[in-house]
Short mmCIF file of C-alpha atoms in Angstrom, two decimals:
data_model
loop_
_atom_site.label_atom_id
_atom_site.label_comp_id
_atom_site.label_asym_id
_atom_site.label_seq_id
_atom_site.Cartn_x
_atom_site.Cartn_y
_atom_site.Cartn_z
CA MET A 1 -18.48 4.33 12.27
CA LYS A 2 -16.94 1.26 10.79
CA THR A 3 -18.26 -2.08 11.98
CA TRP A 4 -15.43 -4.55 12.17
CA THR A 5 -16.08 -8.04 11.00
CA ARG A 6 -14.58 -10.77 13.15
CA ARG A 7 -12.04 -11.44 10.39
CA GLU A 8 -10.86 -7.86 10.22
CA PHE A 9 -10.96 -7.35 13.92
CA SER A 10 -9.01 -10.38 14.94
CA THR A 11 -5.82 -9.07 13.41
CA MET A 12 -6.57 -5.54 14.56
CA ALA A 13 -6.40 -6.70 18.15
CA GLY A 14 -3.39 -4.62 19.04
CA VAL A 15 -4.47 -1.34 17.60
CA ALA A 16 -8.22 -1.17 18.09
CA ALA A 17 -7.89 -0.06 21.69
CA LEU A 18 -5.23 2.46 20.86
CA ALA A 19 -7.81 4.53 19.01
CA ALA A 20 -9.96 4.56 22.14
CA VAL A 21 -7.31 6.22 24.26
CA VAL A 22 -6.21 8.91 21.82
CA PRO A 23 -7.51 12.20 23.23
CA GLN A 24 -10.60 13.50 21.43
CA ALA A 25 -9.01 16.90 20.94
CA VAL A 26 -6.31 15.34 18.82
CA ARG A 27 -8.81 13.47 16.72
CA GLY A 28 -10.82 16.62 16.02
CA GLN A 29 -7.86 18.53 14.62
CA SER A 30 -6.05 17.86 11.40
CA LYS A 31 -4.15 14.67 11.95
CA PRO A 32 -0.39 14.52 12.38
CA ARG A 33 1.31 13.09 9.32
CA VAL A 34 3.54 10.05 9.15
CA VAL A 35 5.22 9.01 5.92
CA VAL A 36 6.34 5.38 5.66
CA ILE A 37 8.89 4.62 2.95
CA GLY A 38 9.12 0.98 1.87
CA GLY A 39 6.22 -1.43 1.47
CA GLY A 40 7.91 -4.61 2.64
CA VAL A 41 6.89 -6.35 5.83
CA GLY A 42 8.30 -3.72 8.23
CA GLY A 43 6.90 -0.73 6.36
CA ALA A 44 3.49 -2.25 5.66
CA THR A 45 3.05 -3.34 9.29
CA ALA A 46 4.05 0.10 10.57
CA ALA A 47 1.66 1.81 8.13
CA ARG A 48 -1.17 -0.46 9.09
CA TYR A 49 -0.78 -0.12 12.86
CA LEU A 50 -0.26 3.66 12.63
CA ALA A 51 -3.36 4.11 10.47
CA ALA A 52 -5.41 1.93 12.79
CA THR A 53 -5.04 4.51 15.57
CA GLY A 54 -7.49 6.63 13.58
CA ALA A 55 -5.53 9.67 14.74
CA ILE A 56 -2.64 9.73 12.28
CA ALA A 57 -2.62 10.42 8.53
CA VAL A 58 -0.37 7.74 7.04
CA THR A 59 1.18 7.77 3.58
CA LEU A 60 3.02 4.67 2.38
CA VAL A 61 5.55 5.23 -0.42
CA GLU A 62 6.33 2.07 -2.39
CA PRO A 63 7.07 1.96 -6.12
CA LYS A 64 5.87 -1.61 -6.65
CA ARG A 65 2.17 -2.42 -6.85
CA ARG A 66 2.70 -5.99 -5.73
CA TYR A 67 4.90 -7.43 -3.02
CA ALA A 68 6.28 -10.97 -3.24
CA THR A 69 7.28 -12.48 0.10
CA CYS A 70 10.83 -13.71 0.51
CA PHE A 71 9.51 -16.14 3.08
CA PHE A 72 8.31 -19.31 1.31
CA SER A 73 10.09 -18.22 -1.90
CA ASN A 74 12.36 -21.26 -1.51
CA HIS A 75 9.17 -23.32 -1.89
CA TYR A 76 8.63 -21.59 -5.22
CA LEU A 77 12.23 -22.34 -6.31
CA ALA A 78 11.62 -26.02 -5.51
CA GLY A 79 8.35 -26.11 -7.45
CA LEU A 80 6.26 -26.52 -4.29
CA ARG A 81 4.35 -23.24 -4.60
CA SER A 82 3.38 -20.93 -7.44
CA PHE A 83 4.95 -17.50 -7.66
CA GLU A 84 1.44 -16.01 -7.51
CA SER A 85 0.92 -17.58 -4.08
CA LEU A 86 3.71 -15.33 -2.73
CA VAL A 87 2.21 -12.11 -4.06
CA LEU A 88 0.36 -9.63 -1.87
CA GLY A 89 -1.11 -6.21 -2.64
CA TYR A 90 -1.68 -2.91 -0.88
CA GLU A 91 -5.43 -2.64 -1.51
CA ALA A 92 -6.48 -3.61 2.02
CA LEU A 93 -4.09 -1.09 3.55
CA SER A 94 -5.64 1.72 1.55
CA GLU A 95 -9.27 0.62 1.36
CA ARG A 96 -9.74 -0.90 4.79
CA TYR A 97 -7.28 1.03 6.93
CA GLY A 98 -7.15 4.39 5.17
CA VAL A 99 -3.44 4.38 4.34
CA THR A 100 -2.64 6.64 1.39
CA VAL A 101 -0.50 4.42 -0.83
CA VAL A 102 1.73 6.24 -3.32
CA HIS A 103 3.32 3.99 -5.94
CA GLU A 104 6.42 6.08 -6.59
CA SER A 105 10.03 5.95 -5.50
CA ALA A 106 11.27 8.24 -2.74
CA ALA A 107 14.15 10.20 -4.24
CA ALA A 108 15.39 12.00 -1.13
CA ILE A 109 14.60 12.81 2.49
CA ASP A 110 15.19 16.26 3.97
CA PRO A 111 15.43 15.61 7.74
CA VAL A 112 15.54 19.35 8.53
CA ALA A 113 12.56 20.49 6.44
CA LYS A 114 10.94 17.12 7.28
CA THR A 115 9.88 16.34 3.74
CA VAL A 116 10.20 13.40 1.40
CA ALA A 117 10.81 14.18 -2.28
CA LEU A 118 9.24 11.70 -4.68
CA ASP A 119 10.67 10.79 -8.08
CA GLY A 120 7.72 12.51 -9.73
CA GLY A 121 8.63 15.81 -8.05
CA ALA A 122 6.04 15.90 -5.28
CA GLN A 123 7.07 16.75 -1.70
CA LEU A 124 5.48 14.92 1.22
CA PRO A 125 5.73 16.75 4.57
CA TYR A 126 5.82 14.65 7.73
CA GLU A 127 5.87 14.98 11.50
CA ARG A 128 7.51 11.55 11.77
CA LEU A 129 9.05 9.34 9.13
CA VAL A 130 9.34 5.54 9.11
CA LEU A 131 11.96 4.18 6.76
CA ALA A 132 11.95 0.47 6.00
CA PRO A 133 14.39 0.25 3.11
CA GLY A 134 15.40 -3.40 3.41
CA VAL A 135 18.84 -4.41 2.22
CA ALA A 136 21.11 -3.22 -0.57
CA PHE A 137 23.52 -5.63 -2.25
CA LYS A 138 27.19 -4.80 -1.96
CA PHE A 139 28.72 -5.74 -5.27
CA GLY A 140 32.49 -5.60 -5.50
CA GLY A 141 33.39 -8.23 -2.92
CA ILE A 142 33.35 -10.96 -5.58
CA ASP A 143 35.24 -10.17 -8.80
CA GLY A 144 33.00 -10.32 -11.84
CA HIS A 145 29.75 -10.40 -9.87
CA ASP A 146 28.07 -7.05 -10.43
CA GLU A 147 24.42 -6.12 -10.92
CA ALA A 148 24.50 -7.24 -14.58
CA ALA A 149 25.99 -10.60 -13.56
CA THR A 150 22.87 -11.35 -11.50
CA GLU A 151 21.11 -11.98 -14.83
CA ILE A 152 23.38 -15.02 -15.23
CA MET A 153 24.10 -15.87 -11.60
CA PRO A 154 20.99 -14.65 -9.78
CA HIS A 155 20.95 -13.96 -6.06
CA ALA A 156 17.18 -14.41 -5.77
CA TRP A 157 17.49 -12.75 -2.35
CA ASN A 158 14.60 -10.42 -3.19
CA ALA A 159 11.51 -12.35 -4.20
CA GLY A 160 10.61 -11.26 -7.73
CA PRO A 161 12.18 -11.52 -11.19
CA GLN A 162 15.39 -12.88 -9.63
CA SER A 163 13.46 -15.80 -8.11
CA GLU A 164 11.72 -16.47 -11.41
CA LEU A 165 15.07 -16.47 -13.23
CA LEU A 166 16.60 -18.91 -10.76
CA ARG A 167 13.56 -21.19 -11.00
CA ARG A 168 13.83 -21.23 -14.80
CA GLN A 169 17.52 -22.10 -14.56
CA LEU A 170 16.83 -24.96 -12.16
CA GLU A 171 14.03 -26.27 -14.37
CA SER A 172 16.14 -26.21 -17.53
CA MET A 173 19.23 -27.65 -15.81
CA GLU A 174 20.24 -31.08 -17.05
CA ASP A 175 20.33 -33.93 -14.58
CA GLY A 176 23.80 -34.48 -13.14
CA GLY A 177 24.68 -30.80 -12.76
CA VAL A 178 25.84 -28.95 -9.67
CA PHE A 179 23.76 -26.18 -8.13
CA VAL A 180 26.17 -23.86 -6.32
CA ILE A 181 24.93 -21.53 -3.57
CA ALA A 182 27.43 -18.87 -2.48
CA VAL A 183 26.46 -17.74 1.04
CA PRO A 184 27.45 -14.16 2.01
CA PRO A 185 29.20 -13.05 5.20
CA ASP A 186 27.11 -12.02 8.21
CA PRO A 187 24.94 -10.11 8.68
CA PHE A 188 22.45 -10.82 5.92
CA ARG A 189 18.70 -11.17 5.47
CA CYS A 190 17.27 -14.50 6.68
CA PRO A 191 20.24 -16.36 8.24
CA PRO A 192 18.80 -19.90 7.73
CA GLY A 193 17.60 -19.04 4.20
CA PRO A 194 20.55 -20.41 2.17
CA TYR A 195 20.42 -23.76 3.97
CA GLU A 196 16.64 -24.02 3.57
CA ARG A 197 17.16 -23.25 -0.12
CA ALA A 198 19.74 -26.07 -0.36
CA SER A 199 17.28 -28.44 1.36
CA LEU A 200 14.27 -27.68 -0.81
CA VAL A 201 16.22 -27.61 -4.10
CA ALA A 202 17.68 -31.01 -3.11
CA HIS A 203 14.09 -32.17 -2.62
CA TYR A 204 13.33 -31.02 -6.16
CA PHE A 205 16.44 -32.75 -7.52
CA LYS A 206 15.60 -35.97 -5.68
CA GLN A 207 12.32 -36.16 -7.56
CA TYR A 208 13.28 -34.85 -11.00
CA LYS A 209 17.09 -34.75 -11.34
CA PRO A 210 18.40 -37.40 -8.96
CA LYS A 211 22.00 -37.35 -10.23
CA SER A 212 22.35 -33.61 -9.46
CA LYS A 213 24.06 -32.12 -6.44
CA VAL A 214 23.90 -29.00 -4.27
CA LEU A 215 27.18 -27.37 -3.25
CA ILE A 216 27.16 -24.65 -0.58
CA LEU A 217 30.20 -22.37 -0.57
CA ASP A 218 29.98 -20.51 2.71
CA ALA A 219 31.66 -17.28 3.79
CA LYS A 220 31.36 -18.60 7.37
CA ASP A 221 32.68 -21.61 9.25
CA ALA A 222 29.41 -22.50 10.97
CA PHE A 223 25.67 -21.85 10.75
CA LYS A 224 22.64 -22.39 12.97
CA PRO A 225 21.20 -24.88 13.68
CA GLN A 226 23.86 -26.80 11.80
CA ASP A 227 23.18 -30.16 13.44
CA VAL A 228 19.46 -29.99 12.56
CA PHE A 229 20.22 -29.22 8.91
CA GLU A 230 22.98 -31.83 8.56
CA ASP A 231 20.83 -34.50 10.19
CA ALA A 232 18.01 -33.72 7.75
CA TRP A 233 20.34 -33.72 4.75
CA ALA A 234 21.63 -37.17 5.73
CA ARG A 235 18.09 -38.50 6.19
CA HIS A 236 16.39 -36.94 3.16
CA TYR A 237 19.15 -36.36 0.61
CA PRO A 238 22.10 -38.64 1.36
CA GLY A 239 25.16 -37.62 -0.66
CA MET A 240 23.35 -34.80 -2.45
CA ILE A 241 24.29 -31.71 -0.41
CA GLU A 242 27.84 -30.67 0.32
CA TRP A 243 28.68 -27.71 2.55
CA LEU A 244 32.14 -26.17 2.39
CA PRO A 245 33.02 -23.65 5.11
CA ALA A 246 35.28 -20.67 4.46
CA GLN A 247 38.16 -22.35 6.29
CA PHE A 248 38.27 -25.05 3.56
CA THR A 249 37.88 -22.83 0.50
CA GLY A 250 39.13 -19.43 1.65
CA GLY A 251 35.75 -18.04 0.53
CA VAL A 252 34.34 -17.04 -2.86
CA LYS A 253 36.67 -14.55 -4.56
CA ALA A 254 35.41 -14.35 -8.14
CA VAL A 255 33.00 -15.71 -10.70
CA ASP A 256 33.51 -16.54 -14.37
CA LEU A 257 30.22 -15.95 -16.15
CA LYS A 258 31.32 -17.60 -19.43
CA THR A 259 32.13 -20.94 -17.85
CA ARG A 260 29.56 -20.39 -15.08
CA SER A 261 32.25 -21.05 -12.50
CA VAL A 262 32.55 -19.91 -8.92
CA ILE A 263 36.15 -19.31 -7.91
CA THR A 264 37.39 -19.63 -4.33
CA GLU A 265 40.88 -19.18 -2.98
CA GLY A 266 41.25 -22.95 -2.85
CA GLY A 267 39.71 -23.96 -6.17
CA THR A 268 37.24 -23.38 -8.98
CA PHE A 269 33.80 -24.96 -8.96
CA LYS A 270 31.91 -25.36 -12.23
CA ALA A 271 28.19 -24.86 -11.75
CA ALA A 272 25.24 -25.88 -13.86
CA VAL A 273 23.31 -23.21 -11.95
CA ALA A 274 25.01 -20.66 -9.71
CA ASN A 275 23.15 -18.74 -7.01
CA VAL A 276 25.55 -16.07 -5.79
CA ILE A 277 24.16 -14.10 -2.86
CA PRO A 278 26.09 -10.83 -2.39
CA ALA A 279 27.08 -9.26 0.92
CA GLN A 280 24.48 -6.79 2.17
CA SER A 281 24.01 -3.43 3.85
CA ALA A 282 21.09 -1.15 4.68
CA GLY A 283 19.01 0.06 1.73
CA LEU A 284 20.40 2.92 -0.35
CA LEU A 285 18.02 5.64 0.84
CA ALA A 286 19.12 5.03 4.43
CA GLN A 287 22.74 5.38 3.35
CA ARG A 288 22.06 8.58 1.38
CA THR A 289 20.14 10.13 4.30
CA GLY A 290 22.98 9.62 6.77
CA LEU A 291 21.14 6.98 8.75
CA THR A 292 23.87 4.32 8.57
CA ASP A 293 27.03 4.07 10.66
CA GLU A 294 30.42 2.69 9.63
CA SER A 295 28.97 -0.85 9.63
CA GLY A 296 26.62 0.08 6.77
CA TRP A 297 23.55 -0.56 8.94
CA CYS A 298 21.25 1.80 10.87
CA PRO A 299 21.63 2.30 14.64
CA VAL A 300 18.27 2.82 16.37
CA ASP A 301 16.76 3.21 19.82
CA PRO A 302 15.96 -0.38 20.86
CA ALA A 303 12.49 0.48 22.20
CA THR A 304 11.14 3.16 19.84
CA PHE A 305 13.20 2.38 16.71
CA GLU A 306 14.00 6.08 16.30
CA SER A 307 17.26 6.63 14.48
CA ALA A 308 20.26 7.25 16.73
CA LEU A 309 21.57 9.59 14.02
CA GLN A 310 18.52 11.60 12.87
CA PRO A 311 15.70 12.49 15.26
CA GLU A 312 12.08 11.89 14.24
CA ILE A 313 13.05 9.29 11.67
CA HIS A 314 12.32 5.70 12.69
CA LEU A 315 13.67 2.58 11.00
CA VAL A 316 12.46 -1.02 11.14
CA GLY A 317 13.33 -4.31 9.47
CA ASP A 318 16.44 -5.65 7.77
CA ALA A 319 18.20 -2.26 7.56
CA ILE A 320 18.60 -1.72 11.31
CA ILE A 321 21.23 -2.84 13.76
CA GLY A 322 18.80 -5.08 15.59
CA GLY A 323 21.15 -6.27 18.30
CA ASP A 324 20.34 -9.95 18.80
CA MET A 325 17.30 -9.86 16.48
CA PRO A 326 17.99 -11.59 13.18
CA LYS A 327 17.08 -9.92 9.90
CA SER A 328 13.78 -11.62 9.16
CA ALA A 329 10.24 -10.77 8.09
CA PHE A 330 8.99 -11.74 11.53
CA SER A 331 11.50 -9.42 13.21
CA ALA A 332 10.40 -6.58 10.91
CA ASN A 333 6.73 -7.21 11.71
CA SER A 334 7.51 -7.42 15.44
CA GLN A 335 9.60 -4.21 15.45
CA ALA A 336 7.05 -2.20 13.47
CA LYS A 337 4.39 -2.45 16.18
CA PRO A 338 6.26 -0.88 19.13
CA CYS A 339 7.62 1.61 16.59
CA ALA A 340 4.04 2.57 15.65
CA PHE A 341 3.00 2.75 19.31
CA ALA A 342 5.99 5.00 20.13
CA ILE A 343 5.15 7.33 17.24
CA ALA A 344 1.49 7.40 18.33
CA GLU A 345 2.64 8.38 21.83
CA ALA A 346 4.88 11.15 20.50
CA LEU A 347 2.24 12.59 18.16
CA THR A 348 -1.04 11.98 19.97
CA GLY A 349 -0.16 11.36 23.63
CA SER A 350 -1.50 7.78 23.64
CA PRO A 351 0.04 5.52 26.31
CA LEU A 352 3.14 3.45 25.62
CA PHE A 353 4.14 0.19 27.31
CA PRO A 354 7.33 -1.88 27.25
CA PRO A 355 7.64 -3.60 23.87
CA HIS A 356 7.39 -7.34 23.32
CA LEU A 357 9.76 -8.40 20.57
CA PHE A 358 9.72 -11.86 19.04
CA ASN A 359 11.06 -13.83 16.15
CA SER A 360 9.38 -17.09 15.13
CA CYS A 361 10.98 -18.42 11.99
CA TYR A 362 9.83 -21.62 10.34
CA THR A 363 12.41 -23.34 8.17
CA PHE A 364 11.72 -26.29 5.87
CA LEU A 365 14.08 -29.24 5.57
CA ALA A 366 11.60 -31.09 3.33
CA PRO A 367 7.94 -30.37 2.54
CA ASP A 368 6.79 -32.31 5.61
CA ASP A 369 9.80 -31.67 7.84
CA ALA A 370 10.18 -28.19 9.31
CA PHE A 371 11.69 -26.67 12.42
CA VAL A 372 10.93 -23.44 14.21
CA SER A 373 13.23 -21.01 15.99
CA ALA A 374 11.32 -19.16 18.69
CA LEU A 375 13.09 -16.24 20.29
CA ASN A 376 12.03 -13.43 22.58
CA PHE A 377 13.94 -10.21 23.13
CA LYS A 378 13.85 -7.07 25.20
CA PRO A 379 15.37 -3.67 24.65
CA ASP A 380 18.25 -2.86 26.98
CA ALA A 381 18.05 0.92 27.32
CA GLU A 382 21.43 1.21 29.03
CA ALA A 383 23.29 -0.85 26.46
CA GLY A 384 21.18 0.74 23.71
CA ARG A 385 20.59 -2.60 22.04
CA ILE A 386 18.02 -5.36 21.70
CA GLU A 387 19.01 -8.34 23.84
CA LEU A 388 18.04 -11.97 23.36
CA VAL A 389 16.23 -13.40 26.39
CA ASP A 390 15.13 -16.94 25.40
CA THR A 391 15.72 -19.24 22.42
CA PHE A 392 13.95 -22.49 21.65
CA VAL A 393 14.68 -24.50 18.51
CA ASN A 394 13.71 -27.99 17.38
CA LYS A 395 16.30 -30.66 18.03
CA VAL A 396 17.86 -33.58 16.20
CA GLY A 397 16.11 -36.86 16.91
CA GLU A 398 12.57 -35.54 17.25
CA SER A 399 9.69 -37.62 15.90
CA ALA A 400 8.60 -37.18 12.31
CA GLU A 401 5.18 -36.28 13.69
CA ILE A 402 6.55 -33.20 15.51
CA ARG A 403 8.25 -32.05 12.32
CA ARG A 404 5.09 -32.67 10.27
CA ARG A 405 3.05 -30.64 12.72
CA THR A 406 5.62 -27.83 12.57
CA ALA A 407 5.45 -27.83 8.76
CA HIS A 408 1.65 -27.66 8.97
CA GLU A 409 1.84 -24.83 11.50
CA ALA A 410 4.24 -22.96 9.22
CA VAL A 411 1.59 -22.79 6.50
CA GLY A 412 -0.84 -21.30 9.01
CA TRP A 413 1.88 -18.90 10.15
CA TYR A 414 2.42 -17.69 6.57
CA ALA A 415 -1.26 -16.92 6.13
CA ALA A 416 -1.47 -15.19 9.50
CA ILE A 417 1.58 -12.95 9.18
CA ALA A 418 0.68 -12.02 5.60
CA HIS A 419 -2.72 -10.92 6.86
CA ASP A 420 -1.34 -9.13 9.92
CA THR A 421 1.04 -7.18 7.69
CA PHE A 422 -0.98 -6.37 4.57
CA GLY A 423 -4.54 -6.64 5.94
CA MET B 1 6.50 -32.58 45.56
CA GLY B 2 4.11 -32.94 42.63
CA ARG B 3 1.27 -31.91 44.91
CA GLN B 4 3.23 -28.91 46.13
CA ALA B 5 3.90 -27.82 42.56
CA GLU B 6 0.21 -28.23 41.80
CA GLY B 7 -0.65 -26.10 44.84
CA GLY B 8 1.81 -23.43 43.69
CA LYS B 9 0.26 -23.35 40.26
CA ALA B 10 -3.25 -23.00 41.66
CA LEU B 11 -2.01 -20.05 43.70
CA LEU B 12 -0.47 -18.49 40.61
CA ARG B 13 -3.69 -18.95 38.64
CA ARG B 14 -5.67 -17.30 41.43
CA ARG B 15 -3.18 -14.43 41.62
CA ILE B 16 -3.34 -13.73 37.89
CA ALA B 17 -7.12 -14.05 37.92
CA ALA B 18 -7.19 -11.53 40.78
CA ILE B 19 -5.11 -9.10 38.74
CA ALA B 20 -7.49 -9.62 35.82
CA SER B 21 -10.48 -8.95 38.08
CA ALA B 22 -8.88 -5.73 39.26
CA VAL B 23 -8.54 -4.72 35.62
CA SER B 24 -12.20 -5.55 35.17
CA ALA B 25 -13.24 -3.55 38.24
CA THR B 26 -11.51 -0.48 36.85
CA SER B 27 -13.33 -0.98 33.56
CA ILE B 28 -16.65 -1.03 35.37
CA ALA B 29 -15.64 2.04 37.39
CA ALA B 30 -14.92 3.79 34.13
CA SER B 31 -18.54 3.71 33.14
CA PHE B 32 -19.42 5.52 36.38
CA LEU B 33 -17.75 8.79 35.59
CA ILE B 34 -14.68 8.37 37.76
CA ALA B 35 -12.19 10.37 35.79
CA GLY B 36 -9.12 8.71 37.30
CA GLY B 37 -10.66 5.28 36.98
CA GLN B 38 -11.49 5.90 33.36
CA GLY B 39 -7.88 6.76 32.63
CA ALA B 40 -6.66 3.64 34.41
CA ALA B 41 -9.17 1.42 32.61
CA ALA B 42 -8.20 2.89 29.27
CA ALA B 43 -4.54 2.42 30.08
CA ASN B 44 -5.16 -1.22 31.06
CA GLN B 45 -7.03 -1.76 27.84
CA ALA B 46 -4.27 -0.10 25.82
CA HIS B 47 -1.69 -2.24 27.58
CA GLY B 48 -3.60 -5.40 26.71
CA ALA B 49 -4.02 -4.14 23.17
CA GLN B 50 -0.32 -3.51 22.66
CA ILE B 51 0.55 -7.00 23.87
CA ALA B 52 -2.26 -8.49 21.75
CA ALA B 53 -0.65 -6.82 18.73
CA ALA B 54 2.28 -9.21 19.18
CA CYS B 55 -0.14 -12.17 19.32
CA ALA B 56 -1.72 -11.05 16.03
CA SER B 57 1.45 -11.87 14.04
CA CYS B 58 0.55 -15.57 14.25
CA HIS B 59 -2.99 -15.82 15.60
CA GLY B 60 -4.73 -14.44 12.54
CA PRO B 61 -7.98 -15.57 11.00
CA ALA B 62 -6.19 -17.16 8.07
CA GLY B 63 -4.06 -19.47 10.18
CA GLY B 64 -6.92 -20.74 12.31
CA ASP B 65 -7.40 -24.06 10.57
CA GLN B 66 -3.68 -24.72 10.14
CA GLY B 67 -2.33 -25.38 13.55
CA ILE B 68 -2.42 -21.88 15.05
CA PRO B 69 -5.74 -21.29 16.82
CA LEU B 70 -7.75 -18.09 16.95
CA ILE B 71 -7.56 -16.63 20.43
CA LEU B 72 -9.97 -13.69 20.34
CA GLY B 73 -13.09 -14.36 22.32
CA LEU B 74 -11.64 -17.22 24.33
CA ASP B 75 -12.52 -17.34 27.99
CA GLU B 76 -10.16 -15.19 30.04
CA GLN B 77 -9.30 -17.93 32.52
CA ALA B 78 -8.76 -20.39 29.67
CA ILE B 79 -6.19 -18.03 28.13
CA ILE B 80 -4.41 -17.63 31.47
CA ASP B 81 -4.41 -21.40 32.06
CA ALA B 82 -3.14 -22.11 28.56
CA VAL B 83 -0.30 -19.60 28.81
CA LEU B 84 0.70 -20.91 32.26
CA ALA B 85 0.81 -24.44 30.84
CA TYR B 86 3.09 -23.20 28.06
CA ARG B 87 5.21 -21.31 30.58
CA ALA B 88 5.69 -24.52 32.61
CA SER B 89 6.26 -26.59 29.41
CA GLU B 90 3.25 -28.76 30.33
CA THR B 91 1.97 -28.06 26.84
CA PRO B 92 4.90 -28.35 24.43
CA SER B 93 5.43 -25.51 21.96
CA HIS B 94 8.69 -23.69 21.33
CA VAL B 95 6.90 -20.56 20.15
CA MET B 96 4.38 -20.36 22.97
CA HIS B 97 7.01 -21.23 25.58
CA ALA B 98 9.05 -18.22 24.42
CA VAL B 99 5.92 -16.05 24.45
CA ALA B 100 4.76 -17.25 27.87
CA LEU B 101 8.17 -16.63 29.43
CA SER B 102 8.19 -13.06 28.11
CA LEU B 103 4.94 -12.08 29.86
CA THR B 104 4.82 -10.91 33.47
CA ASP B 105 1.78 -11.98 35.47
CA GLU B 106 0.36 -8.46 35.12
CA GLU B 107 0.88 -8.49 31.36
CA LEU B 108 -0.75 -11.90 31.04
CA ALA B 109 -3.75 -10.63 33.01
CA SER B 110 -4.05 -7.54 30.80
CA VAL B 111 -3.79 -9.39 27.52
CA ALA B 112 -6.12 -12.20 28.63
CA ARG B 113 -8.69 -9.61 29.68
CA TYR B 114 -8.28 -7.71 26.45
CA LEU B 115 -8.56 -10.77 24.19
CA SER B 116 -11.55 -12.22 26.00
CA THR B 117 -13.43 -8.92 26.21
CA HIS B 118 -12.94 -7.94 22.62
CA GLY B 119 -13.57 -11.38 21.22
CA GLY B 120 -16.85 -11.44 23.13
CA GLU B 121 -17.98 -8.21 21.48
CA GLU B 122 -17.11 -9.64 18.11
CA ASN B 123 -18.97 -12.88 18.72
CA ALA B 124 -22.11 -10.94 19.61
CA ARG B 125 -22.17 -9.30 16.18
#
């Protein structure tokens, strides 16, 4: 029997006892099989908590060998963190928790035969499937901005080569240029992300390119918490960040790659560096498997995260219609646990209790000035959606000490959630 | 009024501690071959474990020295007192206020029992 070290155990808290209540008979037989597709935060958390029951054979399908976190990737763009510091691997999931990690792409899901076909030709049978496909980018809404255009105007909305490209562009930009961020329409991954990006890039400019500016071209007319951001921009970066809502510009309609211009209904903005973030929908595999509705996102049971469209397939993370839950890494991590417990109940008869769903997102306004949004939710079975219960967010006018402490706490939060997710 | 509020809180603490003791009593009963009791104890433990899974998102070993404390192995009553102080906003924290408000008294008792019991085992190793 494995002896847990304190370090391992402390993040196993939620699942250690689950193993104890799984009937012995189940454990003696060949284990039920769960395939998890997608090794981001939602998929990795689900795989880890399912495997920790000791009663389920878990296979995680993820083509990449390394995962770079989107959270804190704005720090990388601003030169405050190395890219390497964002990179996590799957070794602990396989070596410590017994997850079979397959580094291939899933080509197709057969919900009737209950198999996953891999690119290499192999078929993986499952009793339950967890799909955590993240977001797909919907090109076509902005003329001239297609997949190839992201090599010139990166979105950097997946941490990886796109982030590295945007960082290189910001580094080689001459002082006095304009960094344009085009913010997509709702819903999209990480709602405060574009405004944090504006803040931290302005911090970089303030130090190294003080004549440069940040221009935010928004598809919306408001964002949250707008007063907290605007107060911070006035305090830290006076005159450096300009935000233009859709009602002023009519929204971004096109880009001109040659002149590196972003074209709105109301005017054309010439960028030194353009960060165009496309509109989003659920990941492609979810679309191809018939798991999305007319909105382009995946409807799920708000307590078990089982698809409302295909039984025995569960979805977590950015791809789902999460009701009041924002699309964030924390939401994905929070959803994956009750999802794992519900699957364990269905396959092994272990007990299931009402889920606790949270989102705690830390957002940086400057390296030593951060705020947190703390939200709790509960599933409303009748309405079939996840409802917000409480929200608490930092306010304008707080002491610098509170914001410093929050920034410090955020660093601890990063380390903790990375460990809780990837082991 | 302040004294009344204080009295109310003491009552609440005692009530939650009583729930936690009941959980404990079932655990002890479990080791004496009471089939029903064993099931109840296991269920209580599983309930605490599933709530503790939510705690683990932030209270990991890696964040311990950076503003988010480790909570495994803390004294059960200390966990209950701390969460009640967050619930009443006596200790300020947006995150823990949201967490504390989401827990029923029974859930708080289960998770406090779970965290204290399991942390204790770990400390003994």
